[in-house]
Short mmCIF file of N, CA and C in Angstrom, two decimals:
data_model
loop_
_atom_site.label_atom_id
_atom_site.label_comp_id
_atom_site.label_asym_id
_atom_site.label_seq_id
_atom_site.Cartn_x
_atom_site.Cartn_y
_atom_site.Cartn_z
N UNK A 16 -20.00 -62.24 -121.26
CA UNK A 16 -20.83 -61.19 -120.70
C UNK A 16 -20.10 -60.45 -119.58
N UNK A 17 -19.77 -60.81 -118.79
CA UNK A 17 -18.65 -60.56 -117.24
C UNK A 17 -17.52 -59.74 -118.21
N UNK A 18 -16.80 -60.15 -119.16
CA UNK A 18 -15.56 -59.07 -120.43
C UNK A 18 -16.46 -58.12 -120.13
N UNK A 19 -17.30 -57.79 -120.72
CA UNK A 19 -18.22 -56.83 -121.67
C UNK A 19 -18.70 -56.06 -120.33
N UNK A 20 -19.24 -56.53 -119.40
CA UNK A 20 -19.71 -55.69 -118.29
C UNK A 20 -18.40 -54.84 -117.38
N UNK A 21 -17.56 -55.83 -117.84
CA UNK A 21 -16.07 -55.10 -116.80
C UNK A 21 -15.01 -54.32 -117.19
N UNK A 22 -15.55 -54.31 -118.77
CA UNK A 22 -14.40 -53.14 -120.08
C UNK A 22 -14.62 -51.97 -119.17
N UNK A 23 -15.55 -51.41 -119.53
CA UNK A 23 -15.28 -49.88 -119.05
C UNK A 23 -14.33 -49.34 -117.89
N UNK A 24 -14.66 -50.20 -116.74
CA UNK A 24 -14.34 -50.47 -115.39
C UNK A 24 -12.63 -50.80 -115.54
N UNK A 25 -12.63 -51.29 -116.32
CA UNK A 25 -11.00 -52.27 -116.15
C UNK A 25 -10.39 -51.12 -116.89
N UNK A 26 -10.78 -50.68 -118.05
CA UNK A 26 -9.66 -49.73 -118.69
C UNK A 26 -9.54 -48.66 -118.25
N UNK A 27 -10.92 -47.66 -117.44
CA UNK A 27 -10.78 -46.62 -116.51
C UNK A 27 -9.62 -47.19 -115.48
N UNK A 28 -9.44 -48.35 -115.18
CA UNK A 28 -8.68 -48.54 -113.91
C UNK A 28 -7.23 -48.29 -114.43
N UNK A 29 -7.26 -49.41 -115.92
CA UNK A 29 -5.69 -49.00 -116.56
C UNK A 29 -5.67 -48.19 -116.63
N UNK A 30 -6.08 -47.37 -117.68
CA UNK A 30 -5.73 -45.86 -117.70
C UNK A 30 -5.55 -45.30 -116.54
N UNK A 31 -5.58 -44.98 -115.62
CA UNK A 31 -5.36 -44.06 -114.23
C UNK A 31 -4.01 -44.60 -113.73
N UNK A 32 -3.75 -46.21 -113.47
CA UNK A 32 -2.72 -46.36 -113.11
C UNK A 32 -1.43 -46.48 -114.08
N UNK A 33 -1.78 -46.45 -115.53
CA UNK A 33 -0.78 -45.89 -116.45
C UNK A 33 -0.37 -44.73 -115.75
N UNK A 34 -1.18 -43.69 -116.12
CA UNK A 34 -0.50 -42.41 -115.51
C UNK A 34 -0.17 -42.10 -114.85
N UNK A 35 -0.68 -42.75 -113.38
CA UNK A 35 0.11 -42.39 -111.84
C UNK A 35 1.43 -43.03 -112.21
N UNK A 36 1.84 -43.69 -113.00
CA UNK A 36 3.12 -44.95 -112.73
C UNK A 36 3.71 -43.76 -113.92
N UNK A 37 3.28 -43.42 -114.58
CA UNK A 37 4.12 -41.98 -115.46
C UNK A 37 4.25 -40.99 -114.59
N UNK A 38 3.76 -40.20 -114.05
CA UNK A 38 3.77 -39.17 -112.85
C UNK A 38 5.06 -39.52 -112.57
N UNK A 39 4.64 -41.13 -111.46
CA UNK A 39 5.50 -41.33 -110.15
C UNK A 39 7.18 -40.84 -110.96
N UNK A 40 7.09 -41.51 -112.24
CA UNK A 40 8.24 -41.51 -112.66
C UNK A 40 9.03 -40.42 -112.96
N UNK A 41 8.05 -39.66 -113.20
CA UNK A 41 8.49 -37.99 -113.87
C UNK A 41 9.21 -37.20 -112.10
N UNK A 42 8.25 -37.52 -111.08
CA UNK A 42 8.50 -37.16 -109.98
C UNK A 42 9.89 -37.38 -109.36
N UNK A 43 10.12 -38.93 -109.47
CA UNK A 43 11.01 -39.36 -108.74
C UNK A 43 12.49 -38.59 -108.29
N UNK A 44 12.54 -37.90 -109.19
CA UNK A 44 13.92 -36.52 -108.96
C UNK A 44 13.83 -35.76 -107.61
N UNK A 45 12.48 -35.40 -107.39
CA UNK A 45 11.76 -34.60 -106.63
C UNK A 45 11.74 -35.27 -105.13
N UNK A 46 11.58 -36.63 -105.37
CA UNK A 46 11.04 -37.62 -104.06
C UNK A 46 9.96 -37.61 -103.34
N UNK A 47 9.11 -37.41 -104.54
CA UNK A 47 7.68 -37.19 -104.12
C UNK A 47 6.55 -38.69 -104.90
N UNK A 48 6.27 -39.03 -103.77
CA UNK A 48 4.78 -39.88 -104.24
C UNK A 48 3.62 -39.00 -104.65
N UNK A 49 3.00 -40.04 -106.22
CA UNK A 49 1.47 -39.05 -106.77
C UNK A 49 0.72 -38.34 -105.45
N UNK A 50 0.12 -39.12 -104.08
CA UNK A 50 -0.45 -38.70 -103.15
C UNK A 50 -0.10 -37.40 -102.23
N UNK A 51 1.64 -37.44 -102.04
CA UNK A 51 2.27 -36.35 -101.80
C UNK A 51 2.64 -35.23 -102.62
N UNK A 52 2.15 -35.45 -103.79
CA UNK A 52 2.50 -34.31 -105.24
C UNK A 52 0.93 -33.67 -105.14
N UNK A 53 0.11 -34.72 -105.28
CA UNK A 53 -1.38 -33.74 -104.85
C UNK A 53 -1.73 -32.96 -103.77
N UNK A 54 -1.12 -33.81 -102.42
CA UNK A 54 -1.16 -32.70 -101.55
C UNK A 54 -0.42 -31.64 -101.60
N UNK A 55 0.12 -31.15 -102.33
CA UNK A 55 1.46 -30.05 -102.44
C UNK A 55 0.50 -29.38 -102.93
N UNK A 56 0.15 -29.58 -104.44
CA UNK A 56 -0.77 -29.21 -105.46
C UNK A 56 -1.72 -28.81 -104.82
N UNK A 57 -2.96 -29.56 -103.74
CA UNK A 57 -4.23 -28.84 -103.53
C UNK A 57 -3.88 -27.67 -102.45
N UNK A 58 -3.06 -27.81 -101.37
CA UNK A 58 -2.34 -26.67 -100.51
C UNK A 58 -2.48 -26.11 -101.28
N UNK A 59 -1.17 -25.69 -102.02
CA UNK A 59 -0.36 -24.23 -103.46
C UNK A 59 -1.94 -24.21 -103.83
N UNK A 60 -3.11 -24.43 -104.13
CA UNK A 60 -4.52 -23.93 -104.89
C UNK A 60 -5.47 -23.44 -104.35
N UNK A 61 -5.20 -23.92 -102.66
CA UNK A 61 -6.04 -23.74 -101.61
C UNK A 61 -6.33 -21.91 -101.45
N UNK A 62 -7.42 -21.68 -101.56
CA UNK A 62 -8.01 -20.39 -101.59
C UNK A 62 -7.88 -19.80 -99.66
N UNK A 63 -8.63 -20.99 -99.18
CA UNK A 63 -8.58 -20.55 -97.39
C UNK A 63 -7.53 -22.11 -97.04
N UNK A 64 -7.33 -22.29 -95.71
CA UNK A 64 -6.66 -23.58 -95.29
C UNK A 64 -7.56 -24.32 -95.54
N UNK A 65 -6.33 -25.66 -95.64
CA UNK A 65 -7.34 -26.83 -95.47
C UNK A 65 -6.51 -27.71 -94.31
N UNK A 66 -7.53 -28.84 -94.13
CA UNK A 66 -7.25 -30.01 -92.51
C UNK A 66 -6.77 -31.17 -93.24
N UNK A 67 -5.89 -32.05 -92.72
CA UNK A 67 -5.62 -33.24 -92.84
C UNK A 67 -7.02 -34.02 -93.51
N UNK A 68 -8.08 -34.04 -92.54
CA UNK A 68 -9.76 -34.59 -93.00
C UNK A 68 -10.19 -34.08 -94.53
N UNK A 69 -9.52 -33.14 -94.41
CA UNK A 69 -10.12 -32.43 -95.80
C UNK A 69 -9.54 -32.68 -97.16
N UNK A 70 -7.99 -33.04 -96.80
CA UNK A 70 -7.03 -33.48 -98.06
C UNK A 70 -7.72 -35.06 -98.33
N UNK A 71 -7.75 -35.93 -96.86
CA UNK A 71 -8.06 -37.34 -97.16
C UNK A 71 -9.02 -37.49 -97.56
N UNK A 72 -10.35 -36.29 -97.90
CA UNK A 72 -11.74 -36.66 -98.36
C UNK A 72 -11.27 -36.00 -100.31
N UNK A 73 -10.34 -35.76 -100.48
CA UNK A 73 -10.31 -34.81 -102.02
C UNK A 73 -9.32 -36.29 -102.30
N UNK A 74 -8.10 -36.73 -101.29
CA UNK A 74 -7.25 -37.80 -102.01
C UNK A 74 -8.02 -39.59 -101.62
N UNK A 75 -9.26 -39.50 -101.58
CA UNK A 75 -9.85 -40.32 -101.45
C UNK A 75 -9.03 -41.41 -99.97
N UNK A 76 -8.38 -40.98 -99.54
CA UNK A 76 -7.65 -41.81 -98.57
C UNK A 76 -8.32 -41.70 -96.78
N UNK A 77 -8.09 -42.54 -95.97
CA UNK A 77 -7.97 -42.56 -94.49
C UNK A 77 -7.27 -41.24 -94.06
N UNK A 78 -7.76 -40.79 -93.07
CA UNK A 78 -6.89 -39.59 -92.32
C UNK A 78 -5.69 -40.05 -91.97
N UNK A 79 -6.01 -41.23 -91.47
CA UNK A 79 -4.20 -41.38 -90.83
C UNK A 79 -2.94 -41.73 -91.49
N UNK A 80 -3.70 -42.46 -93.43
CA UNK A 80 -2.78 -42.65 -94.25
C UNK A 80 -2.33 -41.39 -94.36
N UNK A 81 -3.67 -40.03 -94.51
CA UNK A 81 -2.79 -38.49 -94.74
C UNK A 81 -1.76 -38.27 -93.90
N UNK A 82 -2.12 -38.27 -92.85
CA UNK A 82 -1.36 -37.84 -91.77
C UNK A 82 0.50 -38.47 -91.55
N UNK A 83 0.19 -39.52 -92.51
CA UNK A 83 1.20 -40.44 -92.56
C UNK A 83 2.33 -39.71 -93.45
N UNK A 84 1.51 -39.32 -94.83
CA UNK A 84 2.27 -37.98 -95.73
C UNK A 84 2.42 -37.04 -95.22
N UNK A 85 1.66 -36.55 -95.12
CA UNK A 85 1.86 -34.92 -93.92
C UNK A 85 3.23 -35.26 -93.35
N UNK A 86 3.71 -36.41 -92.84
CA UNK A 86 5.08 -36.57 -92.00
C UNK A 86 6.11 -36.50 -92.94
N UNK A 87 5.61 -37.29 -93.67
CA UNK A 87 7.12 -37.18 -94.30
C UNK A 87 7.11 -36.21 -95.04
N UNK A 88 6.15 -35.02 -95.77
CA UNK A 88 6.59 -33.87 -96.18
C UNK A 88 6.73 -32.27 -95.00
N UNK A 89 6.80 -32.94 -93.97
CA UNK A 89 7.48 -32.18 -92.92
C UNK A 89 8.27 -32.53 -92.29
N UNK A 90 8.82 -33.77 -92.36
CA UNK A 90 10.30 -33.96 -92.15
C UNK A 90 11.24 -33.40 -93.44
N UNK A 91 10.24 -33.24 -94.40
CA UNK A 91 11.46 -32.55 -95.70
C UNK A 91 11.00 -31.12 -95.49
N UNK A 92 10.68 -30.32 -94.39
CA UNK A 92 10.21 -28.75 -94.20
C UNK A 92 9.63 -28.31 -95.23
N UNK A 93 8.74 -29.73 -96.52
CA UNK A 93 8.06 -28.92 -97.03
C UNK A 93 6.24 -28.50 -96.80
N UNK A 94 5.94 -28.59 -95.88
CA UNK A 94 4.67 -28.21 -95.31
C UNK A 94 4.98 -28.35 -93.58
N UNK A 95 3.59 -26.92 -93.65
CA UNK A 95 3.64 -26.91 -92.16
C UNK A 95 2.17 -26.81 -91.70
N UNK A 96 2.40 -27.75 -89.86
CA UNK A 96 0.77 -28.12 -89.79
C UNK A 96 0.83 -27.48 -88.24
N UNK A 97 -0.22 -25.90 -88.60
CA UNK A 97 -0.53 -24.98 -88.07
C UNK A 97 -2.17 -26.04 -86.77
N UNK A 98 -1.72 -25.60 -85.62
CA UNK A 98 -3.36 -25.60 -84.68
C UNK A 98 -3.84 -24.15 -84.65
N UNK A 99 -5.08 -24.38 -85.03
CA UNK A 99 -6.31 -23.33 -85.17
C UNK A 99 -6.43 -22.83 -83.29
N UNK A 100 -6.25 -21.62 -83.64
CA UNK A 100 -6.64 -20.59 -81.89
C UNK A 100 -7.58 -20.82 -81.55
N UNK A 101 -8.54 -20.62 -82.01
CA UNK A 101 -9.59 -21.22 -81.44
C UNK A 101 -10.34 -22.34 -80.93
N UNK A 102 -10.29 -23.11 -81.96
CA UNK A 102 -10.43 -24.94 -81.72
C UNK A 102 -8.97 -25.95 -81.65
N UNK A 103 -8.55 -26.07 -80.52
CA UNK A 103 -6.60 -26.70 -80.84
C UNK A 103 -6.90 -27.89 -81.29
N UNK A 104 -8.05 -28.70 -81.34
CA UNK A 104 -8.32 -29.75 -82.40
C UNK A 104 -8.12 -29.67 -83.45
N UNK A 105 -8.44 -28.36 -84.65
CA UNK A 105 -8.15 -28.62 -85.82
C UNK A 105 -6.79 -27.86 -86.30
N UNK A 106 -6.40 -28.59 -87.14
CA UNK A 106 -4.86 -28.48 -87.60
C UNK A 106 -5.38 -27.97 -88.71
N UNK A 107 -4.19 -26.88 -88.98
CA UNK A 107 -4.12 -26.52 -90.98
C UNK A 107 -2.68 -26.95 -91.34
N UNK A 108 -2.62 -27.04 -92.52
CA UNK A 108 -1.87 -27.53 -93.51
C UNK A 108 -1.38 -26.35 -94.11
N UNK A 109 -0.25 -25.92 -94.47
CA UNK A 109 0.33 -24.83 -95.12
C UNK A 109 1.62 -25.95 -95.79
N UNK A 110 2.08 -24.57 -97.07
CA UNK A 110 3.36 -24.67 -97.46
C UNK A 110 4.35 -23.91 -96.78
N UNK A 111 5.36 -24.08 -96.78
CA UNK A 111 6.98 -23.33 -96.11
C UNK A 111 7.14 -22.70 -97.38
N UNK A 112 8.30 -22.42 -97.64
CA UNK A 112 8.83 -21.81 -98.85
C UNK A 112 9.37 -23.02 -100.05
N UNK A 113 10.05 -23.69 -99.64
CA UNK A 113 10.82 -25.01 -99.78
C UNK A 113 9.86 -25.27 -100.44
N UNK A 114 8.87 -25.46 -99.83
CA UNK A 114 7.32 -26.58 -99.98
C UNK A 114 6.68 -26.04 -101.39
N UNK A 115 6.60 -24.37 -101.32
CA UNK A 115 5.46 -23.50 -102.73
C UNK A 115 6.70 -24.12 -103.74
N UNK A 116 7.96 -23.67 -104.04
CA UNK A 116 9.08 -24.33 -104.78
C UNK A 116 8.98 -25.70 -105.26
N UNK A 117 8.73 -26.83 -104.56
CA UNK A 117 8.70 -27.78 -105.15
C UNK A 117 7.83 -28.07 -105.65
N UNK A 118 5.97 -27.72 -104.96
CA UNK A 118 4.85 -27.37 -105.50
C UNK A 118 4.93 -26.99 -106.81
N UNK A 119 5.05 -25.75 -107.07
CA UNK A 119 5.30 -25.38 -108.58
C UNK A 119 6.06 -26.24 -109.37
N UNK A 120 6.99 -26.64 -108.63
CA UNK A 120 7.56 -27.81 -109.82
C UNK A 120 7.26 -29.07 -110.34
N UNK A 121 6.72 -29.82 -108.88
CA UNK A 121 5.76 -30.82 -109.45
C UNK A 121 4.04 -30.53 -110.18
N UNK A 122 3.80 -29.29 -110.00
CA UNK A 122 2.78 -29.23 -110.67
C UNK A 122 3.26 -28.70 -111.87
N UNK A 123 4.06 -28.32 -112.60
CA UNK A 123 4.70 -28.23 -113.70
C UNK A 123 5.13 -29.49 -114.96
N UNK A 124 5.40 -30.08 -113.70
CA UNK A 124 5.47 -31.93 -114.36
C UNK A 124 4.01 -31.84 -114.89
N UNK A 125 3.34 -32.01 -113.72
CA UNK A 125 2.10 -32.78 -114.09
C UNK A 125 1.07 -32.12 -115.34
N UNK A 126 1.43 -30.37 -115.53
CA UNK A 126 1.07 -29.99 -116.73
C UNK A 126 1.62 -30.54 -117.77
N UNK A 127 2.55 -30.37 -117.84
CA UNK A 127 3.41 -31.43 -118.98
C UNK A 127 3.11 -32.32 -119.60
N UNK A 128 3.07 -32.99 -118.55
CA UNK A 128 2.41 -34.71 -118.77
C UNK A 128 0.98 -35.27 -119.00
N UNK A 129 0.05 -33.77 -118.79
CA UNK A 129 -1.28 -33.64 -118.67
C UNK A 129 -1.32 -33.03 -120.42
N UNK A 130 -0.59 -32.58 -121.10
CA UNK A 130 -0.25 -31.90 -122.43
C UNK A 130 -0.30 -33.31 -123.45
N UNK A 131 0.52 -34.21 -122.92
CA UNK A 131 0.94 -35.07 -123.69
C UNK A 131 -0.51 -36.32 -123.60
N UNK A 132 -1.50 -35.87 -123.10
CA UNK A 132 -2.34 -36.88 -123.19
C UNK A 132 -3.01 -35.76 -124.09
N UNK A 133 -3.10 -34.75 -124.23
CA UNK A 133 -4.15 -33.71 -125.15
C UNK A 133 -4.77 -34.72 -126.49
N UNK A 134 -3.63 -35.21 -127.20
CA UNK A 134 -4.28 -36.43 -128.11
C UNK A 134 -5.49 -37.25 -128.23
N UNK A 135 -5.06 -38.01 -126.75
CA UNK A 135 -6.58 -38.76 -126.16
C UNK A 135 -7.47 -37.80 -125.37
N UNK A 136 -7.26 -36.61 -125.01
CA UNK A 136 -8.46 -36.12 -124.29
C UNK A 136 -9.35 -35.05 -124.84
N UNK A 137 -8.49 -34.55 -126.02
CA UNK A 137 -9.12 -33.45 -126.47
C UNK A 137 -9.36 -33.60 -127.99
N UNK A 138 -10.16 -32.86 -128.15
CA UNK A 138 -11.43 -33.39 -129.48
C UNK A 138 -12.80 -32.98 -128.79
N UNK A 139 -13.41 -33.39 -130.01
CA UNK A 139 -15.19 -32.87 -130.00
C UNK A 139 -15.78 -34.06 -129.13
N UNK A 140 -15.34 -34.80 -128.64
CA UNK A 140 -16.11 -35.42 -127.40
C UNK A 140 -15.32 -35.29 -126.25
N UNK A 141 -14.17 -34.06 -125.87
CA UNK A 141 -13.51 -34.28 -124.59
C UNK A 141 -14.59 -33.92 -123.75
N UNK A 142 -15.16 -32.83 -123.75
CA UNK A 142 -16.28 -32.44 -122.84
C UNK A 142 -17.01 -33.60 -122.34
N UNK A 143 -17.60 -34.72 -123.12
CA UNK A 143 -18.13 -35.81 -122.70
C UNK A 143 -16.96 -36.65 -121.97
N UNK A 144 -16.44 -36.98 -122.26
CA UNK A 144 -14.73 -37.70 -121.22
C UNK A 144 -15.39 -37.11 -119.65
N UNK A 145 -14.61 -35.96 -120.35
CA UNK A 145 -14.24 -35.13 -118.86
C UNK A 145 -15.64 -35.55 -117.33
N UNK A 146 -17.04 -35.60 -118.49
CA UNK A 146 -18.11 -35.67 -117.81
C UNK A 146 -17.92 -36.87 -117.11
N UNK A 147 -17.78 -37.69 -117.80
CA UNK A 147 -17.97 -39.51 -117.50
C UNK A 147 -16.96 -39.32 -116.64
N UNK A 148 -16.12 -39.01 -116.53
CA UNK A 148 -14.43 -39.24 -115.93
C UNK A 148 -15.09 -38.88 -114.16
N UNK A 149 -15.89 -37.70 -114.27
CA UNK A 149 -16.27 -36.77 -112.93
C UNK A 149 -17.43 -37.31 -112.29
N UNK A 150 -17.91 -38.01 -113.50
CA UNK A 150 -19.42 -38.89 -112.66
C UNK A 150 -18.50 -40.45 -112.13
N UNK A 151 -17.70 -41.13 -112.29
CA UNK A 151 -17.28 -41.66 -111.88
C UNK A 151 -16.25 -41.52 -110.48
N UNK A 152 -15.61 -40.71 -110.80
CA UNK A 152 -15.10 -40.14 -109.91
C UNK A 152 -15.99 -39.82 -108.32
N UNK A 153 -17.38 -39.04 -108.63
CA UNK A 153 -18.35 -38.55 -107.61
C UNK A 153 -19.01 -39.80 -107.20
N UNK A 154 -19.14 -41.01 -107.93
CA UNK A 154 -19.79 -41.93 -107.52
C UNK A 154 -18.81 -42.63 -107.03
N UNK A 155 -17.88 -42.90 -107.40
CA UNK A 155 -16.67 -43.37 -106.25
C UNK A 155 -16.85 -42.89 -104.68
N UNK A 156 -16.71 -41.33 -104.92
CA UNK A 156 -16.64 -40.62 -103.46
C UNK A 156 -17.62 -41.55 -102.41
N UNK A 157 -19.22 -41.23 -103.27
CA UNK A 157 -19.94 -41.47 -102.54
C UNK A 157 -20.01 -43.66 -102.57
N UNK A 158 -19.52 -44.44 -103.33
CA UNK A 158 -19.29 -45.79 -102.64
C UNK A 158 -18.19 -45.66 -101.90
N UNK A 159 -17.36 -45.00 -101.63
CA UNK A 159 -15.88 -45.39 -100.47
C UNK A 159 -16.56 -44.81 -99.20
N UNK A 160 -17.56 -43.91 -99.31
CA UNK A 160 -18.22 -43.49 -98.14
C UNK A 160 -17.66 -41.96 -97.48
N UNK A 161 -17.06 -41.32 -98.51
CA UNK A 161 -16.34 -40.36 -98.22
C UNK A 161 -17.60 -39.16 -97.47
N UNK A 162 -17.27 -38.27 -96.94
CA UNK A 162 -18.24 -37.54 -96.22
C UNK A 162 -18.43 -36.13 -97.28
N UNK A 163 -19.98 -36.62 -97.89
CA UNK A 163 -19.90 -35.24 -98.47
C UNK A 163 -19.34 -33.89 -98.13
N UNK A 164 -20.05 -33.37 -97.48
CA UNK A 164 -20.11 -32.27 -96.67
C UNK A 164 -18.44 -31.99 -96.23
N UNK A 165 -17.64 -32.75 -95.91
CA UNK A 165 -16.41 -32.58 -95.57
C UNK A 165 -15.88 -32.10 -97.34
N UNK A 166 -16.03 -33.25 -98.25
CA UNK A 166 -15.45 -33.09 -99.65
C UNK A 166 -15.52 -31.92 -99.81
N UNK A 167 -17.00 -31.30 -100.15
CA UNK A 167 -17.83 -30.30 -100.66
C UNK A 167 -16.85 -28.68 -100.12
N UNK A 168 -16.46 -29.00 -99.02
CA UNK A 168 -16.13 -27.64 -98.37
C UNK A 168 -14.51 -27.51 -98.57
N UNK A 169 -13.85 -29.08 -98.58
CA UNK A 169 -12.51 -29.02 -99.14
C UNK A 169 -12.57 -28.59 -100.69
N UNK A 170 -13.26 -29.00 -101.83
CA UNK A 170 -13.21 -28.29 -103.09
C UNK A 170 -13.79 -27.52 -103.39
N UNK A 171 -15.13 -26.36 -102.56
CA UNK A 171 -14.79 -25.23 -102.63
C UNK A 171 -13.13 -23.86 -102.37
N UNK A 172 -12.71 -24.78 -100.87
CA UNK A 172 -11.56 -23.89 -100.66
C UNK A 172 -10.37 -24.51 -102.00
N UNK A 173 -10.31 -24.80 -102.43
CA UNK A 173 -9.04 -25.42 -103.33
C UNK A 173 -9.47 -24.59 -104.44
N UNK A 174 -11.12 -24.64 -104.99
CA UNK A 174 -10.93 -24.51 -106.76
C UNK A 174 -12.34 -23.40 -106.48
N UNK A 175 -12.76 -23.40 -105.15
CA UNK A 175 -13.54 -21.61 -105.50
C UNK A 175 -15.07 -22.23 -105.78
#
């Protein structure tokens, strides 16, 4: 009974870390970790800025683990972390030039590699996938305790 209750759960888990461990690999040229390839990615998509708080509520992570990336992709000048004139508390996140360049390239991978699953994802039940994939996902947010309202306003500015 405990198999049977923990399939779904366990193979959503494989599956995800199959692919990050394919990513990482496709990346590695680049010298970019999955976490630091997304933040490149949601920047380069970002409609208005976004905050350190705002990447760690979309990459499900701690601020200070972000903040931890944020360093090392500005010790490689590829992002830069702007203080707001008005409030010098909040920081934005930008790309450099360096930074949109490698952006496009690791998100180029990740189309790629997002192609080569088309097999398993697409068909007359991807729409249902995709659903289950996003209700899991949202119910995650909300058990890790992520702050709506912070999420909500980071994936409007990213995807509109």
């Amino acid at each position: 009974a405990v198999r049977t209750e923990t399939l779904p759960m366990m193979t959503l888990i494989d599956a995800a870390n199959v692919a990050q461990r394919g990513l990482e690999k496709r990346l590695s040229h680049l010298k970019l970790s999955v976490a630091q390839q997304r933040i490149l990615a949601l920047v380069y998509y970002a409609k208005e800025n976004l905050t350190p708080s705002m990447l760690a509520a979309l990459l499900l992570q701690e601020t200070h683990s972000v903040s931890g990336l944020l360093n090392r992709l500005e010790d490689r000048d590829l992002i830069t972390r702007t203080r707001d004139r008005q409030d010098r508390r909040v920081v934005w996140v930008g790309l450099t030039p360096e930074g949109r360049k490698v952006a496009e390239e690791a998100i180029n991978i990740a189309i790629d590699m997002s192609k080569e699953f088309d097999p398993a994802l697409k068909g007359p039940k991807s729409t249902d996938v995709v659903e289950v994939v996003r209700g899991v996902r949202d119910l995650g947010f909300r058990i890790a305790g992520v702050r709506e309202d912070v999420r909500k306003e980071a994936l409007k500015r990213v995807w509109g």
